Amino acid sequence: MREIYADNAATTKLSPVVLEKMMPYLTEVYGNPSSLYGIGQTAKKAVEGARANIAKNLGAKSPSEIYFTSGGSESDNWALKGICHRLKARGKKHIITSKFEHHAILHTCKALEKDGFEVTYLDVYENGIVRPEDVENAIREDTAIVSVMYANNEIGTIQPIAEIGAICKAHKVLFHTDAVQAAGYCKIDVQKQNIDLLSMTAHKIHGPKGTGLLYVRKGVLIDNLIEGGAQERNKRAGTENIAGIIGLDAALQLAIDTMDERNSKLERLRDKLIDGLLEIPRSRVNGDRVHRLPNNVNMCFEGIEGESLLLRLEMAGISASSGSACTSGSLDPSHVLLAIGLPHEIAHGSTRMTFDETTTEEDIDYILETVPKIVKLLRDMSPLWEQIIKGEKSGAKFIS
Amino acid sequence: MAFTYSEKVMDHFANPRNVGEIENADGIGEVGNSKCGDIMKMYLKVDGNTITDVKFKTFGCGAAIATSSMATELIKGKTIDEALKLTNKAVMEALDGLPPVKVHCSVLAEEAIKAAVSDYYTRQGIDPEPIVGKIEISHDHE
C-alpha cells in the first residue's frame, strides 16, 4: 500500500543534509560554549556562525537580534509576555491579535488578560485573512503590541504582514509575527516588512524538533522568560542546544535555497488536489485559495465527521490531520474554522493535508482516488447526510 | 491524536456491524446533534418481546461509530428488558475501553437504544416514560 505523509504542518522529516551538519555537534564537539577550552570554543563559534547566517537569511540588521529558544511556543510566549510585562510600567495594557492565532499566542493572551491586559481579537473574515485597516482601527494609546501570524497553521492563509508592519511602525506600536508555518515558504525580510519580533522553529522545515528562535529588533526592550545563566546575551538562560541550532540554520538555508522551485511544484499539486476534491458534492475549501501556503489543503465535506475521515485515511495509508473536535478532546471544532465563520456541523467535517517536496503527482492521484470513496462510505452511514439530501438541513451558504 | 483506540474499537470502526436502516422498523431512536459532532440513529425490529433485528446510522467520530456498532451487537436477539439494562459502561467494556474524552460516545449509544425502545412503546400506545425514563433527544453541550 502507498504511504503518504500529508501532515507536514504538524512536523517534518529531518533532512539528511541537515542531520549531516548536526552530527559533529551530537558526537565529538560536545563542549559547552561557555567554556574556554577547545571544544567549548569550537561549539561557540558554530553557534555564532549559525546566528549570523540566520540573521542574514531573515533580513535582520545584526546577528545579536537572533535569540535561540526551544521552539515556536517558547518564542511566542516570550514575545508577548516579555514585551507586555516590560511595557506595563509605561501604562501599556492593550494587545491586538487575531482570532485564529496558534494556541501558543491565544493562551498566552488569556494568561495576560488575567494579569490585567486587554486583548482585541481581530476578525479574519471568511477568507481567513486579517484586514490591515482593522489593525489600524484597533490601535490605542495604550497598545503594547500587535501579534498576527504570518501564515495560519490550519488553513494556510498568508497574512498581509508588510502592510500590518507599516501600520504598526507609523503608530509606533511593536509588531510580532508567528512565522512558524511561513518560514521556508514565504520570503521573510524583517527590516523591509517592519517586523519587530518574529518566532520560528526548525522542525516545520525539515530541521530538528526542540529548537527555534525569536528575532528581537535592536532597541526593543524585552523582559526575560527563562532566567538563569548568561547565555544569549543574558536574555535566555540555558546551555545552548548546539546541534539543534546548527540544524535550524541548515534547515532554513536549505528551505530558502530551494524555495522557488519547491513552491511552484507544491502550488501545482495543491491546486490539482483542491480542484479534484471540490468535485465531491457539498465540499468546500477553507481559507483563501490564492494567499495560501503552497503545501496546504484544508477541506470540509458536509455530513461526515473529521476524525472518522482521518482514521479511514490512515487505514488507506494517508497520514493527515483534522480540525475536528474529537482529536483535541473538546466538543468544539477547530477555533480556526469557527473564526472564518463556519457553523459547527460543517467545521466538524474538516481535514487538513500538508505536503512537502517529496510529495509526487502519483500521491495526489492516489488521494484523489481514495478520499471520494471514504466520503461516500461515511455519508452512506450518516444520519446527518440523510437529513441534508432530504433538504431538512443544510449549511448551503457555506458549501456547494 | 492525543489518544489511541483499542483494537476492538478500531475493528468496529473499520468493519461496523449492523449498519443501515430497517424498513418498517418497529422503533426508531435518534440522539445527539450535529453541532456537537455526533448523531446516532437506531432502528429496531421487535417480535413479541425480542429484538429480532437492529440497525444503525451514525454521524460522528471513530468512537461514536464503534460504540453504535457494539451496542447493536449486544442487543440483537435480546429481550427489550435486557436491552434497556445495557449501560454505557458495558458497551465500553465490550470495546476494551475508550479514551476518557470519548466516554460520552458510549453514553450516546446507550441513549440511542433507549430512544428506539421509547419509540417502540409509543407506537404500541404505551407511555414509555415510566419504563424507559426520560430521554434527552438533543444534546446541547452549551
XYZ file of C-alpha atoms in Angstrom:
542
model
C 0.000 0.000 0.000
C 1.101 3.536 -0.750
C 2.152 5.515 2.326
C 1.688 9.264 2.130
C 2.763 11.611 4.856
C 0.434 14.591 4.469
C 0.944 16.277 7.810
C 3.982 18.470 7.242
C 2.326 21.382 9.039
C 2.430 19.232 12.189
C 6.065 18.342 11.765
C 8.506 17.270 9.065
C 11.096 14.602 8.493
C 14.615 15.647 9.399
C 16.575 16.282 6.203
C 19.674 14.086 5.774
C 21.601 17.207 4.718
C 20.612 18.889 7.971
C 21.425 15.812 10.037
C 24.880 15.603 8.494
C 25.610 19.174 9.527
C 24.338 18.441 13.042
C 26.243 15.185 13.547
C 29.613 16.580 14.741
C 27.788 18.529 17.446
C 25.897 15.440 18.579
C 29.119 13.485 18.844
C 32.634 14.960 19.004
C 32.010 18.666 19.571
C 30.096 18.288 22.804
C 31.694 21.193 24.636
C 29.762 23.893 26.436
C 30.050 27.187 24.516
C 30.534 28.974 27.834
C 33.771 27.050 28.429
C 37.149 28.413 27.437
C 38.822 25.234 26.185
C 38.904 23.900 22.648
C 35.653 22.010 22.099
C 33.721 24.643 24.036
C 35.062 27.388 21.826
C 34.506 25.340 18.665
C 30.877 24.949 19.685
C 30.592 28.654 20.425
C 31.986 29.529 17.008
C 29.491 27.240 15.336
C 26.586 28.792 17.223
C 27.707 32.313 16.342
C 28.181 31.300 12.716
C 24.631 29.940 12.618
C 23.301 33.080 14.280
C 24.981 35.320 11.696
C 23.713 33.271 8.772
C 20.161 33.157 10.120
C 20.227 36.917 10.709
C 21.211 37.408 7.077
C 18.501 34.990 5.896
C 15.778 36.809 7.816
C 16.956 40.245 6.707
C 17.980 41.234 10.241
C 20.431 44.064 10.772
C 22.634 42.187 13.211
C 23.209 38.630 14.481
C 22.652 39.934 18.003
C 18.955 40.270 17.162
C 18.563 36.485 16.975
C 17.864 34.590 20.219
C 17.709 30.806 20.175
C 14.847 29.151 22.048
C 13.288 25.719 22.442
C 10.799 26.344 19.628
C 7.770 28.254 18.425
C 5.731 28.047 21.610
C 8.525 29.418 23.781
C 9.207 32.197 21.277
C 5.532 33.184 21.174
C 5.240 33.141 24.960
C 8.423 35.135 25.339
C 7.494 37.749 22.735
C 4.135 38.563 24.306
C 4.942 38.141 27.988
C 8.389 39.740 27.687
C 7.106 42.829 25.882
C 3.866 43.239 27.818
C 5.461 42.907 31.241
C 8.129 45.400 30.225
C 5.646 47.937 28.845
C 3.092 47.614 31.648
C 5.109 50.051 33.770
C 4.680 52.583 30.977
C 0.918 52.300 31.110
C 0.565 49.986 28.106
C -2.078 47.381 28.763
C -3.592 46.519 25.397
C -2.735 43.723 22.952
C -4.025 43.256 19.399
C -4.054 39.801 17.864
C -6.322 37.736 15.620
C -8.999 35.187 16.412
C -7.204 32.347 14.691
C -3.690 32.502 16.092
C -1.936 29.378 17.297
C -2.766 28.462 20.887
C 0.771 29.483 21.888
C -0.415 33.049 21.218
C -4.088 32.746 22.200
C -3.433 31.010 25.507
C -0.638 33.477 26.298
C -3.122 36.299 25.644
C -5.571 34.615 28.029
C -2.834 34.479 30.671
C -2.044 38.173 30.092
C -5.743 39.037 30.422
C -5.533 37.595 33.938
C -2.604 39.953 34.531
C -4.802 42.919 33.651
C -4.185 43.258 29.910
C -6.990 43.855 27.459
C -6.890 41.931 24.214
C -8.553 42.771 20.897
C -9.084 39.653 18.797
C -9.338 40.737 15.172
C -11.771 39.143 12.773
C -10.256 37.055 9.981
C -13.336 37.036 7.746
C -14.442 34.154 5.543
C -11.186 34.068 3.578
C -9.056 33.753 6.718
C -7.138 36.990 6.250
C -6.722 39.849 8.706
C -7.531 43.273 7.253
C -4.755 45.823 7.858
C -7.337 48.600 8.335
C -8.798 46.609 11.226
C -5.366 46.588 12.833
C -5.098 50.352 12.404
C -8.564 50.935 13.846
C -7.818 48.752 16.854
C -4.602 50.544 17.847
C -4.969 52.631 21.023
C -2.763 54.914 23.083
C -2.074 52.037 25.449
C -1.458 49.293 22.855
C 1.714 47.415 23.784
C 1.994 45.023 20.852
C 0.285 43.687 17.753
C 0.743 39.969 17.105
C -0.533 38.490 13.836
C 0.689 35.167 12.483
C 2.482 35.141 9.128
C 0.545 32.120 7.853
C -2.166 30.140 9.571
C -1.279 26.619 10.669
C -4.632 25.028 9.820
C -5.839 26.720 6.659
C -2.511 28.084 5.425
C -3.714 31.603 4.679
C -0.893 34.140 4.361
C -1.433 37.436 6.145
C -0.585 40.931 4.828
C 2.482 41.157 7.062
C 4.237 44.069 5.355
C 1.061 46.188 5.432
C 0.462 45.439 9.099
C 4.149 46.132 9.804
C 3.930 49.533 8.109
C 0.831 50.467 10.123
C 2.476 49.444 13.393
C 5.578 51.419 12.520
C 3.523 54.519 11.698
C 1.724 54.247 15.036
C 4.907 53.369 16.949
C 3.451 50.088 18.175
C 5.543 46.911 18.313
C 4.710 44.188 15.804
C 5.264 40.479 16.425
C 4.587 37.722 13.930
C 4.491 33.972 14.479
C 6.217 32.764 11.315
C 6.400 29.120 12.354
C 4.422 27.940 9.306
C 5.608 30.599 6.872
C 9.376 30.283 7.278
C 10.853 28.416 4.348
C 7.755 29.055 2.207
C 7.426 32.859 2.317
C 10.146 35.433 1.737
C 10.841 37.000 5.108
C 12.655 40.305 5.465
C 12.172 41.683 8.943
C 13.525 45.122 8.038
C 11.532 45.646 4.870
C 8.392 44.206 6.450
C 8.794 46.244 9.638
C 8.675 43.205 11.883
C 9.925 43.920 15.417
C 9.688 40.377 16.748
C 9.400 37.077 14.885
C 9.006 33.470 16.071
C 10.078 30.452 14.106
C 11.011 26.827 14.643
C 13.237 24.271 12.931
C 11.044 21.184 12.852
C 8.491 22.540 10.372
C 11.189 22.917 7.718
C 12.966 19.560 7.943
C 15.074 20.631 10.895
C 15.191 19.028 14.342
C 12.482 19.351 16.999
C 13.220 21.428 20.074
C 14.975 24.430 18.536
C 13.522 27.734 17.467
C 14.301 31.397 17.642
C 12.926 34.761 18.500
C 14.078 37.701 16.432
C 14.013 40.897 18.505
C 14.823 44.129 16.704
C 17.736 46.026 18.248
C 16.449 48.642 20.683
C 13.294 46.719 21.583
C 13.401 46.055 25.313
C 12.044 42.711 26.394
C 11.906 41.030 29.800
C 13.357 37.546 30.174
C 11.128 34.497 30.180
C 13.760 31.941 31.199
C 16.073 33.134 33.983
C 19.433 31.611 34.826
C 22.855 31.740 33.221
C 24.230 34.422 30.919
C 23.559 32.630 27.625
C 22.062 34.524 24.673
C 23.465 37.794 25.946
C 21.736 37.410 29.296
C 18.332 37.177 27.663
C 17.646 33.453 27.550
C 19.299 31.137 30.045
C 20.188 27.504 29.468
C 23.068 25.715 27.807
C 22.693 26.127 24.070
C 21.272 23.250 22.043
C 24.266 23.386 19.714
C 23.223 20.624 17.326
C 19.681 21.998 17.248
C 20.906 25.499 16.445
C 23.166 24.189 13.661
C 20.174 22.192 12.391
C 17.898 25.230 12.475
C 20.353 27.244 10.422
C 20.959 24.419 7.950
C 17.217 23.775 7.541
C 16.407 27.434 6.958
C 19.245 27.765 4.468
C 18.099 24.671 2.596
C 14.495 25.873 2.579
C 15.471 29.275 1.224
C 17.774 27.807 -1.433
C 15.022 25.532 -2.738
C 12.049 27.817 -2.101
C 11.082 28.997 -5.572
C 11.248 25.644 -7.304
C 9.568 23.812 -4.433
C 6.788 26.373 -4.086
C 5.847 26.245 -7.753
C 5.745 22.441 -7.698
C 3.704 22.364 -4.493
C 1.293 25.031 -5.695
C 0.520 22.976 -8.765
C -0.079 19.802 -6.728
C -2.120 21.718 -4.148
C -4.379 23.247 -6.778
C -4.840 19.919 -8.529
C -5.877 18.298 -5.250
C -8.233 21.105 -4.253
C -9.876 21.185 -7.694
C -10.265 17.412 -7.650
C -11.710 17.252 -4.142
C -14.149 20.068 -4.912
C -15.741 17.655 -7.399
C -17.173 15.882 -4.344
C -20.696 17.245 -3.845
C -21.151 19.549 -0.888
C -17.476 20.099 -0.227
C -15.560 23.307 0.345
C -12.030 24.598 0.596
C -11.315 26.525 3.779
C -9.395 29.776 3.503
C -8.309 31.945 0.607
C -7.094 29.929 -2.371
C -4.537 32.476 -3.585
C -2.969 33.878 -0.436
C -2.211 30.410 0.802
C 0.823 28.327 1.724
C 1.832 26.238 -1.297
C 1.609 22.983 0.670
C -1.733 23.441 2.447
C -5.060 21.844 1.560
C -7.925 22.191 4.056
C -11.370 20.949 3.075
C -14.775 20.287 4.596
C -17.132 17.569 3.449
C -20.657 18.086 4.698
C -22.404 15.278 6.554
C -19.310 13.496 7.843
C -17.121 13.946 10.871
C -13.411 14.737 10.630
C -11.961 12.099 12.907
C -13.732 9.274 11.094
C -12.356 10.593 7.824
C -8.902 10.810 9.359
C -8.987 7.233 10.663
C -10.171 5.957 7.287
C -7.416 7.926 5.554
C -4.905 6.368 7.905
C -6.251 2.910 7.052
C -5.596 3.815 3.415
C -2.009 4.847 4.161
C -2.570 8.594 4.225
C -1.443 10.496 7.322
C -3.494 13.679 7.508
C -4.851 15.902 10.219
C -8.210 17.252 11.234
C -9.589 20.325 12.893
C -12.121 18.023 14.425
C -13.309 18.412 17.983
C -12.605 14.814 18.732
C -8.856 14.992 18.226
C -8.460 17.823 20.675
C -10.697 16.319 23.302
C -13.026 19.287 23.317
C -16.512 19.229 21.909
C -15.934 22.355 19.880
C -14.447 22.107 16.421
C -11.316 23.991 15.392
C -11.218 27.617 16.554
C -9.750 28.482 13.157
C -12.731 27.148 11.222
C -15.134 28.823 13.629
C -13.167 32.072 13.184
C -13.771 32.004 9.421
C -17.473 31.709 10.200
C -18.212 28.044 9.595
C -21.131 26.572 11.528
C -20.167 23.791 13.951
C -21.698 20.976 11.924
C -19.637 21.838 8.856
C -16.474 22.603 10.797
C -16.675 19.103 12.329
C -16.119 17.560 8.901
C -12.765 19.076 8.072
C -9.448 17.633 7.050
C -6.028 19.186 6.525
C -3.367 17.773 4.253
C 0.045 19.432 4.121
C 2.766 18.317 1.744
C 6.490 18.669 1.163
C 8.883 18.405 -1.776
C 8.809 14.617 -1.680
C 5.075 14.565 -2.492
C 4.506 13.246 -6.010
C 1.858 13.531 -8.691
C 1.041 9.856 -8.023
C 0.466 10.630 -4.342
C -2.061 13.301 -5.293
C -3.753 10.925 -7.757
C -3.995 8.290 -5.039
C -5.541 10.778 -2.596
C -7.988 11.865 -5.291
C -8.969 8.237 -5.797
C -9.256 7.454 -2.095
C -10.989 10.441 -0.489
C -14.230 10.349 -2.536
C -14.684 6.650 -1.672
C -14.222 7.315 2.044
C -16.544 10.328 1.978
C -19.203 8.237 0.255
C -18.818 5.357 2.705
C -19.146 7.663 5.717
C -22.026 9.600 4.191
C -23.878 6.366 3.486
C -23.912 5.671 7.201
C -24.529 9.260 8.322
C -27.979 10.280 9.532
C -26.882 13.889 9.099
C -26.175 13.312 5.413
C -29.624 11.744 5.134
C -31.143 14.964 6.509
C -29.021 17.060 4.170
C -30.023 15.241 0.984
C -33.651 15.300 2.031
C -33.222 19.059 2.317
C -34.067 19.083 6.003
C -30.752 20.509 6.997
C -28.088 22.418 5.177
C -25.354 24.939 5.561
C -25.874 25.776 1.881
C -24.350 29.202 2.284
C -21.027 27.643 3.152
C -20.908 24.764 0.784
C -21.517 23.967 -2.860
C -4.180 12.122 18.123
C -3.784 12.551 21.820
C -5.021 9.025 22.468
C -5.158 5.599 20.915
C -8.158 3.375 20.375
C -8.189 -0.269 21.384
C -8.020 -2.890 18.641
C -11.690 -3.715 19.262
C -12.708 -0.097 18.746
C -10.729 0.046 15.517
C -12.264 -3.237 14.383
C -15.805 -1.978 14.963
C -14.920 1.331 13.320
C -13.348 -0.320 10.282
C -15.998 -3.040 9.962
C -19.094 -1.684 11.638
C -21.766 -4.326 12.295
C -25.439 -3.745 11.544
C -25.071 -0.543 9.541
C -28.123 0.658 7.687
C -31.821 1.138 8.097
C -34.749 -1.203 8.699
C -37.742 -0.700 6.506
C -40.933 -0.739 8.560
C -38.943 -0.633 11.775
C -40.920 -1.053 14.985
C -38.938 1.599 16.792
C -36.531 4.339 15.715
C -34.450 6.459 18.057
C -32.177 9.363 17.247
C -29.903 11.095 19.749
C -27.109 13.655 19.704
C -26.832 16.670 17.444
C -24.718 17.829 14.566
C -23.386 20.849 16.421
C -21.560 18.577 18.849
C -20.354 16.344 16.074
C -22.321 13.173 16.740
C -25.752 11.828 15.856
C -26.845 8.212 16.324
C -29.955 6.767 14.807
C -31.071 3.282 15.785
C -33.726 1.078 14.147
C -35.364 -1.867 15.927
C -37.428 -4.792 14.719
C -39.326 -6.349 17.588
C -41.121 -9.675 17.699
C -43.058 -10.336 20.904
C -40.596 -9.020 23.441
C -37.472 -9.856 21.443
C -35.313 -7.553 19.366
C -35.004 -9.630 16.210
C -33.079 -7.069 14.223
C -31.272 -3.819 14.862
C -29.517 -1.404 12.539
C -27.821 1.947 12.990
C -26.594 5.024 11.209
C -24.083 7.309 12.883
C -22.515 10.662 12.111
C -19.545 11.012 14.388
C -16.011 10.134 15.338
C -14.400 6.705 15.429
C -15.659 6.018 18.935
C -19.213 7.062 18.027
C -19.285 4.580 15.149
C -17.640 1.806 17.179
C -19.972 2.209 20.179
C -23.031 2.199 17.902
C -21.807 -0.959 16.235
C -21.023 -2.698 19.529
C -24.321 -1.631 21.090
C -26.293 -3.169 18.221
C -24.359 -6.431 18.604
C -25.053 -6.515 22.325
C -28.824 -6.148 21.996
C -29.526 -8.162 18.867
C -31.621 -11.214 19.782
C -32.096 -9.941 23.331
C -35.371 -9.032 25.019
C -36.362 -5.401 25.368
C -35.836 -5.595 29.117
C -32.312 -6.858 28.586
C -31.643 -4.112 26.053
C -32.823 -1.461 28.486
C -30.386 -2.788 31.066
C -27.434 -2.219 28.728
C -25.268 0.508 30.229
C -22.668 2.685 28.559
C -20.138 1.001 30.826
C -20.983 -2.392 29.388
C -20.532 -1.029 25.853
C -17.171 0.428 26.820
C -16.035 -2.794 28.465
C -17.022 -4.792 25.414
C -14.785 -2.482 23.362
C -11.848 -2.911 25.786
C -12.280 0.655 26.950
C -12.478 4.134 25.455
C -10.272 7.187 25.909
C -11.748 9.468 28.631
C -12.758 12.163 26.119
C -14.817 9.549 24.258
C -16.894 8.243 27.139
C -19.801 10.432 26.001
C -19.998 8.340 22.799
C -20.874 5.260 24.835
C -23.485 7.283 26.718
C -24.966 8.254 23.378
C -25.121 4.580 22.320
C -27.000 3.662 25.495
C -29.394 6.535 24.924
C -29.939 5.637 21.275
C -31.213 2.215 22.347
C -33.485 3.762 24.999
C -34.806 6.264 22.450
C -35.587 3.486 19.960
C -37.337 1.425 22.651
C -39.306 4.504 23.738
C -40.432 4.990 20.176
C -41.432 1.325 20.035
C -43.586 1.675 23.171
C -45.106 4.929 21.920
C -46.117 3.199 18.692
C -47.666 0.428 20.809
C -49.762 3.013 22.628
C -47.757 2.571 25.805
C -46.352 5.571 27.669
C -42.599 4.838 27.641
C -41.586 7.221 30.366
C -42.346 5.010 33.403
C -40.455 2.112 31.745
C -37.582 3.759 29.908
C -37.248 7.039 31.782
C -36.814 10.459 30.264
C -34.846 10.525 27.038
C -32.870 13.535 26.084
C -33.234 13.620 22.346
C -30.967 16.546 21.761
C -27.640 17.019 23.476
C -26.620 20.553 23.878
C -23.257 20.903 25.460
C -23.580 24.630 25.880
